[in-house]
Amino acid sequence: MSQTTAAAPNKTQAVFDATASTYDNDRARLIPGCDAFYRWALELIPVRAKTIVDLGAGSGLLTRLLRDRFPTAHIHVIDFSAPMLDKARERMAGDANITFHQVDYSATPLPEGLCAVASSLSIHHLDDAGKRALFSRIHAALKPRGVFVNADQISGPTPELEERYKALWLKQVRELGATEPQIEASLFRQQEDRCAPVQTQLDWMREAGFADANCWYKDNRFAVMAGTR
């Protein structure tokens, strides 16, 4: 296992540093359809993938699922939060086929010749220009037939629908048993959200070269989008 040096911290990083200790316990209660959300992300990755990036990996929840699904793949785990990566290292302890990178992926070159780039609940923190630039960089980093999977939080296509999304999410997570402190922590993290609608992101993916960009799963504010180089 290895690690690169970190980029300068920013406000989003500070938010996730502050909530790293509770992030894992919160996840299942704050994502309605959590199991299906992650299952779709995994199923869209080629079965013979040998080199995978977990982009914005956080505490390593998706990393663990990737390792279980792709036991021989080399996984690059990328995140800018040291406390989050510490959680990921604990989760993946003893796995010599992982490289950890503590960097800001929006400003740092990606590894090259990748079979897949997977990201869960991370890219929505970039502004629109950052998302578009990242999609182009991901396309360039993939091998031919390599796949980009973005399992992320999205916004409604209109302000009215966005308000309905938010209201429905609050209802859903309370029904799932989320506590008010868990919801408060989530809302604290959401202050740095810059979500975009599904169709807008698919258009940006096609602009970047992913001709088959498609949304494969969606439940209210959560969607799994993918495209092939």
XYZ file of C-alpha atoms in Angstrom:
229
model
C 0.000 0.000 0.000
C 1.228 3.507 -0.752
C 0.096 7.073 -0.452
C 0.741 10.296 -2.308
C 0.866 13.712 -0.694
C -2.229 15.795 -0.091
C -3.373 18.893 -1.876
C -4.287 22.025 0.103
C -7.489 21.615 2.180
C -10.712 23.402 1.282
C -14.110 23.888 2.893
C -15.560 20.632 1.542
C -12.588 18.735 2.931
C -13.079 20.356 6.342
C -16.741 19.314 6.386
C -15.884 15.679 5.690
C -12.942 15.669 8.081
C -15.357 16.805 10.789
C -17.928 14.036 10.159
C -15.640 11.118 9.270
C -16.151 9.345 12.598
C -19.911 8.940 12.083
C -20.041 8.606 8.297
C -20.238 4.801 8.080
C -23.008 4.466 10.661
C -25.066 7.127 8.938
C -24.877 5.852 5.370
C -27.545 3.106 5.275
C -30.149 5.277 7.028
C -29.483 8.328 4.859
C -29.635 6.659 1.430
C -33.044 5.182 0.640
C -32.449 2.088 -1.493
C -28.837 1.924 -0.319
C -28.289 -1.731 -1.269
C -29.676 -1.317 -4.793
C -27.696 1.906 -5.246
C -24.377 0.160 -4.608
C -25.383 -3.047 -6.363
C -25.988 -1.168 -9.606
C -22.640 0.595 -9.295
C -20.857 -2.743 -9.041
C -22.807 -4.495 -11.789
C -21.874 -1.846 -14.353
C -18.133 -2.495 -13.984
C -16.630 -5.049 -16.427
C -16.247 -8.461 -14.806
C -12.599 -8.712 -15.916
C -11.582 -5.284 -14.640
C -7.992 -5.373 -13.414
C -7.300 -1.735 -12.534
C -10.027 0.283 -10.814
C -10.107 3.762 -9.301
C -12.419 4.478 -6.377
C -12.735 8.239 -6.827
C -13.609 10.218 -3.717
C -13.546 6.973 -1.757
C -14.204 8.450 1.672
C -14.170 5.765 4.351
C -13.869 2.938 1.823
C -17.424 1.581 1.750
C -17.371 1.192 -2.027
C -13.732 0.061 -1.883
C -14.742 -2.912 0.268
C -17.503 -3.850 -2.157
C -15.132 -3.499 -5.119
C -12.594 -5.785 -3.475
C -15.224 -8.416 -2.733
C -16.466 -8.282 -6.343
C -13.012 -8.008 -7.979
C -10.629 -9.927 -5.693
C -7.562 -9.672 -7.961
C -7.967 -6.095 -9.238
C -5.578 -3.348 -8.257
C -7.614 -0.558 -6.690
C -6.532 3.070 -6.470
C -8.299 4.695 -3.505
C -8.438 8.486 -3.918
C -9.734 11.047 -1.428
C -8.600 14.373 -0.014
C -9.703 13.824 3.594
C -7.059 12.267 5.847
C -9.590 11.119 8.492
C -11.715 9.482 5.783
C -8.702 7.708 4.278
C -7.691 6.521 7.747
C -11.087 4.816 7.938
C -10.528 3.291 4.494
C -7.103 1.966 5.524
C -8.622 0.385 8.622
C -11.341 -1.217 6.511
C -8.864 -2.565 3.944
C -6.032 -3.415 6.341
C -3.578 -5.971 4.971
C -4.621 -5.564 1.335
C -1.353 -5.107 -0.572
C -3.123 -4.596 -3.903
C -4.419 -1.135 -3.030
C -2.764 2.244 -3.541
C -4.027 5.089 -1.381
C -3.821 8.660 -2.689
C -4.596 11.593 -0.391
C -5.154 14.224 -3.088
C -7.783 16.518 -4.546
C -8.791 14.567 -7.654
C -10.218 17.676 -9.300
C -6.695 19.104 -9.533
C -4.486 15.989 -9.679
C -3.767 13.678 -12.660
C -5.550 10.336 -12.534
C -3.766 7.028 -13.019
C -3.743 5.939 -16.664
C -4.829 2.805 -18.517
C -7.762 2.107 -16.219
C -10.406 -0.557 -16.687
C -12.899 1.341 -14.556
C -13.401 4.512 -12.598
C -16.097 4.253 -9.941
C -17.288 7.054 -7.698
C -19.954 7.124 -5.022
C -21.419 10.278 -3.487
C -18.451 12.480 -4.284
C -18.571 14.230 -7.660
C -21.623 16.290 -6.672
C -19.278 18.420 -4.561
C -17.686 19.861 -7.711
C -19.203 22.843 -9.494
C -20.568 22.376 -13.013
C -17.306 23.327 -14.728
C -15.412 20.965 -12.446
C -17.727 18.074 -13.270
C -17.383 18.636 -17.023
C -13.594 18.830 -16.791
C -13.445 15.716 -14.614
C -15.601 13.681 -17.007
C -13.163 14.490 -19.831
C -10.171 13.534 -17.686
C -11.813 10.257 -16.677
C -12.541 9.425 -20.320
C -8.885 10.040 -21.196
C -7.653 7.859 -18.297
C -9.714 4.802 -19.301
C -8.630 2.029 -21.624
C -10.807 1.406 -24.688
C -14.009 -0.243 -23.408
C -13.201 1.017 -19.926
C -16.197 2.152 -17.873
C -16.980 5.184 -15.745
C -19.634 4.641 -13.068
C -20.935 7.586 -11.077
C -23.268 6.673 -8.212
C -24.166 10.058 -6.873
C -26.610 12.507 -5.399
C -28.415 14.555 -8.020
C -30.702 17.577 -8.114
C -34.196 17.920 -9.476
C -34.514 19.228 -13.032
C -36.627 22.180 -11.820
C -36.626 24.178 -8.560
C -40.075 22.803 -7.758
C -38.955 19.203 -8.159
C -35.812 19.901 -6.169
C -37.962 20.979 -3.226
C -40.064 17.829 -3.608
C -36.867 15.714 -3.700
C -35.659 17.261 -0.445
C -39.008 16.841 1.305
C -39.313 13.220 0.189
C -35.742 12.471 1.287
C -36.461 13.768 4.797
C -39.585 11.618 4.976
C -37.734 8.539 3.697
C -34.749 8.780 6.030
C -36.911 9.318 9.072
C -38.900 6.228 8.117
C -35.577 4.355 7.845
C -34.803 5.326 11.435
C -32.338 8.150 10.910
C -31.911 10.139 14.099
C -32.074 13.912 14.184
C -28.275 14.109 14.881
C -27.655 11.909 11.819
C -29.895 14.123 9.692
C -28.220 17.228 11.092
C -24.769 15.840 10.199
C -25.988 15.039 6.689
C -27.401 18.533 6.256
C -24.061 19.896 7.478
C -22.277 17.953 4.741
C -24.887 19.012 2.189
C -23.967 22.670 2.626
C -21.112 21.960 0.207
C -23.288 20.109 -2.338
C -23.380 21.332 -5.926
C -25.697 18.730 -7.407
C -26.763 18.670 -11.055
C -29.714 16.930 -12.756
C -29.291 13.499 -14.305
C -29.912 14.606 -17.882
C -27.459 17.471 -17.617
C -24.738 15.127 -16.375
C -25.451 12.593 -19.105
C -25.088 15.390 -21.650
C -21.720 16.328 -20.144
C -20.624 12.683 -20.222
C -21.512 12.421 -23.920
C -19.683 15.683 -24.535
C -16.625 14.079 -22.897
C -16.834 11.072 -25.241
C -19.111 8.595 -23.427
C -21.491 7.971 -26.322
C -23.523 5.377 -24.397
C -23.934 7.471 -21.231
C -27.054 6.320 -19.420
C -28.822 6.420 -16.047
C -29.279 2.833 -14.864
C -30.809 3.450 -11.447
C -32.585 6.335 -9.757
C -34.424 6.718 -6.459
C -35.368 10.315 -5.703
C -32.049 12.153 -5.082
C -29.764 9.198 -5.832
C -28.781 7.922 -9.274
C -26.249 5.598 -10.893
C -24.945 6.820 -14.241
C -22.380 5.100 -16.450
C -20.623 5.335 -19.773
C -18.027 3.406 -21.779
C -14.999 4.797 -23.535
